C-alpha cells in the first residue's frame, strides 16, 4: 500500500451505527478520556504524527477548534497510553457536525498515533472506543481523510465506512484506491475501473 497517489481529500460515511466491530487493545496499553490540561498531549501527538508543521500550529488548532468545548472533549476525546511509560501515544475524538448534509452526524475526528507506535494493532481498538461513544449520541457518522492515508482508509472500510462522492475529484480517487486496496466495499469502483480500460 505504498503507491503514490495525488493527495485528494475524501469523505467516508456510515449511515447506521449497527454491528460496530470491536478490537481488543494489547494489555500493555490503555485508553483514557481527555482531562483538563491535556491540550498539550493532543498537540504533541498530532504534531509527531505529521498532521502539523509545528507543535505551536497543532496547539493553536486545538484552541481554535476545541477551546470553547473542553467539557465536551472530556466526554468525547480519548488518549491511548503506553502503560509502562505512562506516555500518551495516540488520540482520537468522537466528535460531531451539526450541519453535515444538513443534519447532525457523528464524526470520527483527529485519529493519530505517534510513528514509533504505529503498526502495533493499536488504531482499531482506539477507533472502536470512538465508534462506541458515537453510537451513544448519533445514528450515523462520517470522517474526513486523504488518498495518502491508505492504511487508515482500509481500516475505516473495515469499520463499515463507505466512500462518499462529496467532491468532483472523489470518484477517480476512489477508483485509484480500489486498484490498490483489495477490499470488498470497493468492488464497484474496481469494476468501473476495469470496464473503462
Short mmCIF file of C-alpha atoms in Angstrom, two decimals:
data_model
loop_
_atom_site.label_atom_id
_atom_site.label_comp_id
_atom_site.label_asym_id
_atom_site.label_seq_id
_atom_site.Cartn_x
_atom_site.Cartn_y
_atom_site.Cartn_z
CA UNK A 1 0.00 0.00 0.00
CA UNK A 2 2.86 2.39 -0.71
CA UNK A 3 1.81 3.52 -4.18
CA UNK A 4 1.97 7.25 -4.72
CA UNK A 5 -1.39 8.91 -5.28
CA UNK A 6 -2.18 12.55 -5.78
CA UNK A 7 -3.25 13.83 -2.36
CA UNK A 8 -7.03 14.30 -2.60
CA UNK A 9 -9.40 14.94 0.33
CA UNK A 10 -12.04 12.25 0.84
CA UNK A 11 -15.15 11.76 2.94
CA UNK A 12 -16.36 8.38 4.17
CA UNK A 13 -19.77 7.76 5.69
CA UNK A 14 -21.54 5.17 7.83
CA UNK A 15 -25.30 5.53 7.51
CA UNK A 16 -26.06 3.49 10.61
CA UNK A 17 -24.28 2.52 13.81
CA UNK A 18 -25.20 -1.16 13.83
CA UNK A 19 -22.69 -4.00 14.16
CA UNK A 20 -19.68 -1.91 15.08
CA UNK A 21 -16.57 -4.13 15.09
CA UNK A 22 -14.73 -4.50 18.38
CA UNK A 23 -10.97 -4.86 18.73
CA UNK A 24 -9.07 -5.65 21.91
CA UNK A 25 -6.23 -3.39 22.97
CA UNK A 26 -2.91 -5.14 23.78
CA UNK A 27 -2.53 -5.42 27.55
CA UNK A 28 0.45 -3.04 27.77
CA UNK A 29 -1.71 -0.09 26.70
CA UNK A 30 -4.87 1.59 27.92
CA UNK A 31 -7.29 4.27 26.74
CA UNK A 32 -8.45 7.17 28.89
CA UNK A 33 -10.60 10.25 28.43
CA UNK A 34 -9.34 13.79 27.92
CA UNK A 35 -8.75 15.75 31.15
CA UNK A 36 -8.18 19.49 31.66
CA UNK A 37 -4.63 20.33 30.66
CA UNK A 38 -4.38 17.53 28.08
CA UNK A 39 -4.31 20.02 25.22
CA UNK A 40 -0.52 19.72 25.20
CA UNK A 41 -0.69 15.93 24.74
CA UNK A 42 -3.16 16.29 21.88
CA UNK A 43 -0.88 18.79 20.16
CA UNK A 44 2.21 16.62 20.70
CA UNK A 45 0.61 13.51 19.24
CA UNK A 46 -0.86 15.29 16.22
CA UNK A 47 2.45 17.06 15.55
CA UNK A 48 4.53 13.90 15.92
CA UNK A 49 2.10 12.02 13.65
CA UNK A 50 2.77 14.59 10.91
CA UNK A 51 -0.54 16.43 10.96
CA UNK A 52 1.08 19.82 11.62
CA UNK A 53 4.35 21.52 10.72
CA UNK A 54 4.99 22.62 14.29
CA UNK A 55 3.88 21.94 17.83
CA UNK A 56 2.68 25.54 18.04
CA UNK A 57 0.48 25.09 14.98
CA UNK A 58 -1.05 21.95 16.47
CA UNK A 59 -1.77 23.68 19.78
CA UNK A 60 -3.28 26.69 18.00
CA UNK A 61 -5.57 24.38 16.02
CA UNK A 62 -6.71 22.67 19.20
CA UNK A 63 -7.56 26.01 20.80
CA UNK A 64 -9.39 27.21 17.69
CA UNK A 65 -11.38 24.02 17.20
CA UNK A 66 -12.00 22.81 20.74
CA UNK A 67 -11.08 25.64 23.11
CA UNK A 68 -14.70 26.61 23.73
CA UNK A 69 -15.83 22.99 24.12
CA UNK A 70 -13.44 21.48 26.67
CA UNK A 71 -16.33 19.98 28.63
CA UNK A 72 -17.37 18.07 25.51
CA UNK A 73 -13.77 16.98 24.93
CA UNK A 74 -13.72 15.34 28.37
CA UNK A 75 -16.55 13.11 27.17
CA UNK A 76 -15.57 12.68 23.52
CA UNK A 77 -11.77 12.79 23.19
CA UNK A 78 -9.67 9.73 24.01
CA UNK A 79 -5.98 9.14 24.59
CA UNK A 80 -4.02 5.97 24.00
CA UNK A 81 -1.40 5.50 26.72
CA UNK A 82 1.68 3.25 26.95
CA UNK A 83 1.26 1.64 30.36
CA UNK A 84 4.98 1.16 31.00
CA UNK A 85 5.99 4.80 30.46
CA UNK A 86 2.56 6.43 31.04
CA UNK A 87 3.26 8.31 27.80
CA UNK A 88 0.33 9.45 25.65
CA UNK A 89 1.00 7.91 22.24
CA UNK A 90 -2.29 8.35 20.39
CA UNK A 91 -5.56 10.22 20.29
CA UNK A 92 -8.94 10.14 18.58
CA UNK A 93 -12.16 12.08 19.05
CA UNK A 94 -15.82 11.05 18.82
CA UNK A 95 -16.90 14.47 17.59
CA UNK A 96 -19.98 15.68 15.74
CA UNK A 97 -21.09 18.02 12.98
CA UNK A 98 -24.43 19.80 13.24
CA UNK A 99 -24.57 20.69 9.55
CA UNK A 100 -23.12 17.76 7.57
CA UNK A 101 -25.54 17.18 4.69
CA UNK A 102 -27.94 19.48 6.53
CA UNK A 103 -28.17 17.21 9.58
CA UNK A 104 -26.29 16.27 12.75
CA UNK A 105 -23.81 13.45 12.20
CA UNK A 106 -21.22 11.91 14.48
CA UNK A 107 -17.66 12.37 13.30
CA UNK A 108 -14.51 10.31 13.73
CA UNK A 109 -12.02 13.12 14.16
CA UNK A 110 -8.26 13.63 14.54
CA UNK A 111 -7.15 9.99 14.79
CA UNK A 112 -3.39 9.84 15.27
CA UNK A 113 -0.72 7.57 16.74
CA UNK A 114 2.91 8.64 17.04
CA UNK A 115 5.18 6.92 14.48
CA UNK A 116 7.15 4.69 16.87
CA UNK A 117 3.92 3.02 17.99
CA UNK A 118 2.30 2.65 14.57
CA UNK A 119 1.91 -0.86 13.17
CA UNK A 120 1.23 -2.44 16.59
CA UNK A 121 -2.51 -3.06 16.14
CA UNK A 122 -3.44 -0.07 18.29
CA UNK A 123 -5.51 2.01 15.85
CA UNK A 124 -8.50 -0.33 15.59
CA UNK A 125 -9.02 -0.62 19.37
CA UNK A 126 -8.77 3.18 19.63
CA UNK A 127 -11.31 3.71 16.84
CA UNK A 128 -13.55 1.04 18.43
CA UNK A 129 -13.82 3.21 21.55
CA UNK A 130 -14.61 6.26 19.42
CA UNK A 131 -17.30 4.39 17.49
CA UNK A 132 -18.96 3.11 20.67
CA UNK A 133 -19.05 6.66 22.03
CA UNK A 134 -20.52 7.98 18.78
CA UNK A 135 -23.20 5.29 18.89
CA UNK A 136 -24.41 6.67 22.23
CA UNK A 137 -25.35 10.02 20.65
CA UNK A 138 -25.63 9.54 16.88
CA UNK A 139 -27.27 7.17 14.42
CA UNK A 140 -24.75 7.84 11.63
CA UNK A 141 -21.19 9.02 11.31
CA UNK A 142 -18.65 10.36 8.84
CA UNK A 143 -14.99 11.17 8.67
CA UNK A 144 -12.56 13.08 6.51
CA UNK A 145 -9.34 11.55 5.23
CA UNK A 146 -6.95 11.78 2.26
CA UNK A 147 -5.87 9.45 -0.53
CA UNK A 148 -2.37 9.33 1.00
CA UNK A 149 -3.79 7.60 4.11
CA UNK A 150 -4.28 4.16 2.54
CA UNK A 151 -3.84 2.13 5.74
CA UNK A 152 -6.34 4.34 7.54
CA UNK A 153 -8.80 4.08 4.63
CA UNK A 154 -8.56 0.29 4.74
CA UNK A 155 -9.23 0.36 8.49
CA UNK A 156 -12.24 2.65 8.07
CA UNK A 157 -13.65 0.32 5.43
CA UNK A 158 -13.34 -2.50 7.99
CA UNK A 159 -15.38 -0.32 10.37
CA UNK A 160 -18.20 -0.07 7.86
CA UNK A 161 -17.45 3.36 6.44
CA UNK A 162 -18.05 3.70 2.73
CA UNK A 163 -16.88 6.14 0.04
CA UNK A 164 -18.89 9.31 -0.35
CA UNK A 165 -18.62 11.25 -3.59
CA UNK A 166 -18.80 14.70 -2.00
CA UNK A 167 -16.23 16.36 -4.29
CA UNK A 168 -15.75 16.20 -8.08
CA UNK A 169 -12.35 14.53 -7.60
CA UNK A 170 -13.66 11.72 -5.40
CA UNK A 171 -14.80 9.18 -7.97
CA UNK A 172 -11.49 8.97 -9.80
CA UNK A 173 -9.64 8.95 -6.47
CA UNK A 174 -11.71 6.02 -5.22
CA UNK A 175 -11.08 4.15 -8.48
CA UNK A 176 -7.34 4.57 -7.93
CA UNK A 177 -7.65 3.46 -4.32
CA UNK A 178 -9.68 0.42 -5.38
CA UNK A 179 -6.84 -0.62 -7.68
CA UNK A 180 -4.51 -0.67 -4.64
CA UNK A 181 -6.73 -1.78 -1.75
CA UNK A 182 -8.46 -5.10 -2.38
CA UNK A 183 -11.45 -4.51 -0.11
CA UNK A 184 -14.93 -5.89 -0.92
CA UNK A 185 -16.50 -2.50 -0.17
CA UNK A 186 -14.64 -1.02 -3.15
CA UNK A 187 -15.75 -3.61 -5.73
CA UNK A 188 -17.96 -1.16 -7.63
CA UNK A 189 -15.01 1.19 -8.13
CA UNK A 190 -12.79 -1.70 -9.20
CA UNK A 191 -15.41 -2.90 -11.65
CA UNK A 192 -15.75 0.60 -13.08
CA UNK A 193 -12.01 0.90 -13.39
CA UNK A 194 -11.73 -2.50 -15.13
CA UNK A 195 -14.54 -1.71 -17.56
CA UNK A 196 -13.01 1.62 -18.51
CA UNK A 197 -9.63 0.14 -19.53
#
